[in-house]
Amino acid sequence: MLALARAAGYKVWWMSNHDDVAIEQQHARLADVVDLVNRTPGRAGASLDGELLDCVQEALDDPAERKLIVVHLMGAHPHYRLRFPSGDNPFDDHVDAVEAQLAGQGRSAWVRRYRQQYDAALLYHDFVVSETLQLARAGARPGESRAWMYLSDHGQEVGHGSDRAGHSPATASGYRIPTVIWRSAAAQPVSAATAQRPFRADWAAWTLADLLHIGWAGAMPERNVLDDRYRWVAPTLPVAVPSFSE
């Protein structure tokens, strides 16, 4: 997708809070501008995603006419306690309805503890994501086409499906992801029915190409969730997923 965008005349940014050689070689090297704020390999680094917000603003201020800005956040990867500012956990030792439910299901104390840390990580993550959206929306000229897309590459298990926490290819929680799309007023509004469509992350490039106004003979509109010709096909997964729309 990055190479396609560059071929279409876009200036491409890759900014990341991951220190991952494989990702750098497969994706970052295709960008015109690369910003890497985390130089601690693996998941033990304490670099916060908010460090990237200045990079986002700098990219938005760049005079290039066409831009694709990719922001690769650490999100809520374990270790959860490293994904939010120290001491900023409003859920610490708080017995809420979810905590009581997990305790009633016999979930381990360590899993319930991780769930609290995960919620704090997501709260901070939501703040950073919302800031990137506000930056994208701010300063748009009348009639200018702007778009913003957020998605996660995978989910996490934190006690809801099994007595464990972390990456979970063995439960449905590992595959459920949020996806949010915003387009400026220059775009056609999306219907309520379209907003409720199930979405596959491995089809995301087709939707992103639409947001970038890139078309070519081999395009597959049936995989673009914003297109009227979209046709949902459930992915083949190693676990049962009761519903792809709830």
Coordinates of C-alpha atoms in Angstrom, one line a residue:
M1 CA 0.0 0.0 0.0
L2 CA 2.9 2.4 0.8
A3 CA 4.5 1.7 -2.5
L4 CA 1.2 2.2 -4.3
A5 CA 0.6 5.5 -2.6
R6 CA 4.1 6.8 -3.5
A7 CA 3.5 5.7 -7.1
A8 CA 0.3 7.8 -7.1
G9 CA 2.2 10.9 -6.0
Y10 CA 1.8 10.8 -2.2
K11 CA 4.5 11.7 0.2
V12 CA 4.5 8.9 2.8
W13 CA 5.4 9.0 6.5
W14 CA 6.0 6.0 8.7
M15 CA 6.1 6.9 12.4
S16 CA 6.3 4.1 15.0
N17 CA 6.6 3.4 18.7
H18 CA 7.9 -0.1 17.9
D19 CA 11.5 -1.2 17.6
D20 CA 11.0 -4.0 15.2
V21 CA 13.6 -4.8 12.5
A22 CA 11.2 -6.9 10.5
I23 CA 8.6 -4.1 10.4
E24 CA 11.2 -1.5 9.5
Q25 CA 12.5 -3.6 6.6
Q26 CA 9.0 -4.6 5.3
H27 CA 7.2 -1.3 5.7
A28 CA 9.2 1.7 7.0
R29 CA 11.8 1.5 4.2
L30 CA 9.0 2.2 1.7
A31 CA 8.2 5.6 3.3
D32 CA 9.7 9.0 2.3
V33 CA 10.0 10.0 6.0
V34 CA 10.6 7.6 8.9
D35 CA 10.3 8.6 12.6
L36 CA 11.1 5.9 15.2
V37 CA 10.8 7.1 18.8
N38 CA 11.4 3.7 20.5
R39 CA 14.8 2.1 20.4
T40 CA 14.1 -0.7 22.9
P41 CA 13.6 -4.0 21.1
G42 CA 10.6 -6.2 22.1
R43 CA 7.8 -5.2 24.4
A44 CA 9.9 -4.1 27.4
G45 CA 10.3 -0.5 26.4
A46 CA 8.4 2.2 28.3
S47 CA 8.2 4.7 25.4
L48 CA 4.7 6.1 25.4
D49 CA 2.6 6.5 22.2
G50 CA 2.0 10.1 23.0
E51 CA 5.7 10.7 21.9
L52 CA 4.5 10.4 18.3
L53 CA 2.0 13.3 18.4
D54 CA 4.6 15.9 17.6
C55 CA 5.7 13.8 14.6
V56 CA 2.0 13.8 13.4
Q57 CA 1.8 17.5 13.7
E58 CA 5.0 18.0 11.8
A59 CA 3.8 15.8 9.0
L60 CA 0.5 17.6 8.8
D61 CA 2.4 20.9 8.6
D62 CA 4.5 19.7 5.7
P63 CA 3.6 21.6 2.4
A64 CA 3.2 18.4 0.3
E65 CA -0.1 18.3 -1.5
R66 CA -0.8 14.6 -1.1
K67 CA 0.1 12.9 2.2
L68 CA -0.2 9.4 3.6
I69 CA 0.8 9.4 7.3
V70 CA 1.1 6.0 9.0
V71 CA 1.2 6.0 12.8
H72 CA 2.2 2.7 14.2
L73 CA 1.3 2.7 17.9
M74 CA 2.4 0.3 20.6
G75 CA -1.3 0.4 21.8
A76 CA -2.0 -2.1 24.6
H77 CA 0.7 -4.7 23.9
P78 CA 1.9 -6.4 27.0
H79 CA 3.4 -5.3 29.3
Y80 CA 0.2 -3.4 30.0
R81 CA 1.7 -1.4 32.9
L82 CA 4.2 0.2 30.5
R83 CA 1.6 1.5 28.2
F84 CA 0.3 4.4 30.2
P85 CA 2.0 7.1 32.3
S86 CA 3.3 5.9 35.7
G87 CA 0.7 6.2 38.4
D88 CA -2.0 6.9 35.9
N89 CA -4.2 3.9 36.5
P90 CA -7.8 4.8 37.7
F91 CA -8.7 1.2 37.7
D92 CA -6.0 0.1 40.2
D93 CA -7.6 -2.2 42.8
H94 CA -11.1 -1.0 41.9
V95 CA -13.7 -3.6 42.2
D96 CA -16.2 -2.9 39.4
A97 CA -18.9 -5.1 37.8
V98 CA -16.4 -6.7 35.4
E99 CA -14.0 -7.5 38.2
A100 CA -16.8 -9.1 40.2
Q101 CA -17.9 -11.1 37.1
L102 CA -14.4 -12.4 36.5
A103 CA -14.0 -13.3 40.1
G104 CA -17.3 -15.2 40.0
Q105 CA -16.0 -17.1 37.0
G106 CA -13.0 -18.2 38.9
R107 CA -10.4 -16.1 37.0
S108 CA -7.0 -15.9 38.6
A109 CA -6.0 -12.8 40.7
W110 CA -3.1 -12.1 38.3
V111 CA -5.5 -12.2 35.3
R112 CA -7.9 -9.8 37.0
R113 CA -4.9 -7.5 37.8
Y114 CA -3.8 -7.6 34.2
R115 CA -7.3 -6.7 33.1
Q116 CA -7.1 -3.5 35.3
Q117 CA -3.8 -2.6 33.7
Y118 CA -5.2 -3.3 30.3
D119 CA -8.1 -1.0 30.8
A120 CA -5.7 1.7 31.9
A121 CA -3.6 1.1 28.8
L122 CA -6.6 1.4 26.6
L123 CA -7.7 4.6 28.3
Y124 CA -4.4 6.2 27.5
H125 CA -4.4 4.6 24.0
D126 CA -7.9 6.1 23.4
F127 CA -6.5 9.5 24.4
V128 CA -3.6 9.3 21.9
V129 CA -5.9 8.0 19.1
S130 CA -8.4 10.7 19.7
E131 CA -5.6 13.3 19.5
T132 CA -4.4 12.0 16.1
L133 CA -8.0 12.4 14.9
Q134 CA -8.3 15.9 16.2
L135 CA -5.0 16.8 14.6
A136 CA -6.2 15.4 11.3
R137 CA -9.4 17.4 11.5
A138 CA -7.9 20.6 12.5
G139 CA -6.8 23.1 9.9
A140 CA -8.6 21.4 6.9
R141 CA -9.4 23.9 4.2
P142 CA -12.9 24.2 2.9
G143 CA -13.4 21.5 0.2
E144 CA -10.2 19.8 1.1
S145 CA -10.3 16.0 1.1
R146 CA -9.0 14.5 4.3
A147 CA -9.5 11.1 5.8
W148 CA -8.4 9.2 9.0
M149 CA -8.5 5.5 9.6
Y150 CA -7.8 3.6 12.8
L151 CA -7.6 -0.2 13.2
S152 CA -5.9 -2.7 15.4
D153 CA -4.0 -5.6 14.0
H154 CA -5.2 -8.0 16.7
G155 CA -7.1 -8.2 20.0
Q156 CA -6.1 -9.4 23.5
E157 CA -7.5 -11.9 25.9
V158 CA -7.9 -10.5 29.5
G159 CA -10.0 -13.1 31.2
H160 CA -13.2 -12.8 29.3
G161 CA -12.8 -15.9 27.2
S162 CA -10.3 -17.9 29.3
D163 CA -8.1 -17.6 32.4
R164 CA -5.2 -15.9 30.7
A165 CA -4.0 -12.5 29.5
G166 CA -2.1 -11.5 26.4
H167 CA -2.0 -12.4 22.7
S168 CA -4.7 -15.0 22.1
P169 CA -4.9 -16.9 18.8
A170 CA -7.0 -19.6 20.6
T171 CA -9.9 -17.3 21.6
A172 CA -12.2 -15.0 19.7
S173 CA -10.9 -12.1 21.7
G174 CA -7.6 -12.3 19.8
Y175 CA -9.4 -11.5 16.5
R176 CA -11.9 -8.9 17.4
I177 CA -10.6 -5.4 16.5
P178 CA -12.1 -1.9 16.4
T179 CA -12.1 0.0 13.2
V180 CA -12.9 3.7 12.9
I181 CA -13.0 5.8 9.7
W182 CA -13.5 9.6 9.5
R183 CA -13.7 11.6 6.2
S184 CA -13.9 15.4 5.8
A185 CA -17.1 17.1 4.6
A186 CA -15.8 16.9 1.0
A187 CA -16.7 13.2 1.0
Q188 CA -20.1 11.6 0.6
P189 CA -21.7 10.8 4.0
V190 CA -21.8 7.1 5.0
S191 CA -25.1 5.4 5.6
A192 CA -26.0 3.8 8.9
A193 CA -26.1 0.4 7.2
T194 CA -22.6 0.9 5.9
A195 CA -21.3 1.8 9.4
Q196 CA -22.7 -1.5 10.7
R197 CA -20.9 -3.7 8.2
P198 CA -18.4 -6.3 9.5
F199 CA -14.8 -5.6 8.6
R200 CA -11.7 -7.6 7.9
A201 CA -8.2 -6.1 8.7
D202 CA -6.7 -8.1 5.8
W203 CA -9.0 -6.2 3.4
A204 CA -8.1 -2.8 4.9
A205 CA -5.9 -1.8 2.0
W206 CA -8.9 -1.7 -0.4
T207 CA -10.6 0.7 1.9
L208 CA -7.5 2.8 2.4
A209 CA -7.0 3.0 -1.4
D210 CA -10.6 4.4 -1.6
L211 CA -9.8 7.0 1.0
L212 CA -6.7 8.0 -1.0
H213 CA -8.7 8.2 -4.2
I214 CA -6.5 5.6 -5.8
G215 CA -8.0 3.4 -8.5
W216 CA -6.6 0.8 -10.9
A217 CA -7.8 -2.0 -13.1
G218 CA -7.2 -4.7 -10.6
A219 CA -9.1 -3.1 -7.7
M220 CA -11.6 -5.2 -5.8
P221 CA -14.5 -3.0 -4.7
E222 CA -16.2 -6.0 -3.1
R223 CA -13.5 -5.8 -0.4
N224 CA -13.8 -2.1 0.2
V225 CA -16.2 -1.6 3.2
L226 CA -17.2 1.8 2.0
D227 CA -18.2 0.7 -1.5
D228 CA -21.8 -0.2 -2.4
R229 CA -20.5 -3.4 -4.0
Y230 CA -19.0 -4.6 -0.8
R231 CA -19.6 -8.3 -0.2
W232 CA -18.7 -9.8 3.2
V233 CA -16.9 -13.1 3.3
A234 CA -16.1 -14.5 6.8
P235 CA -12.4 -15.3 7.3
T236 CA -11.3 -18.8 8.1
L237 CA -10.1 -18.8 11.7
P238 CA -8.9 -21.5 14.1
V239 CA -11.6 -20.6 16.6
A240 CA -15.3 -20.2 16.5
V241 CA -16.6 -16.6 16.4
P242 CA -20.3 -16.3 17.2
S243 CA -20.8 -13.0 15.3
F244 CA -18.7 -10.7 13.1
S245 CA -21.1 -7.8 13.5
E246 CA -21.4 -7.5 17.3

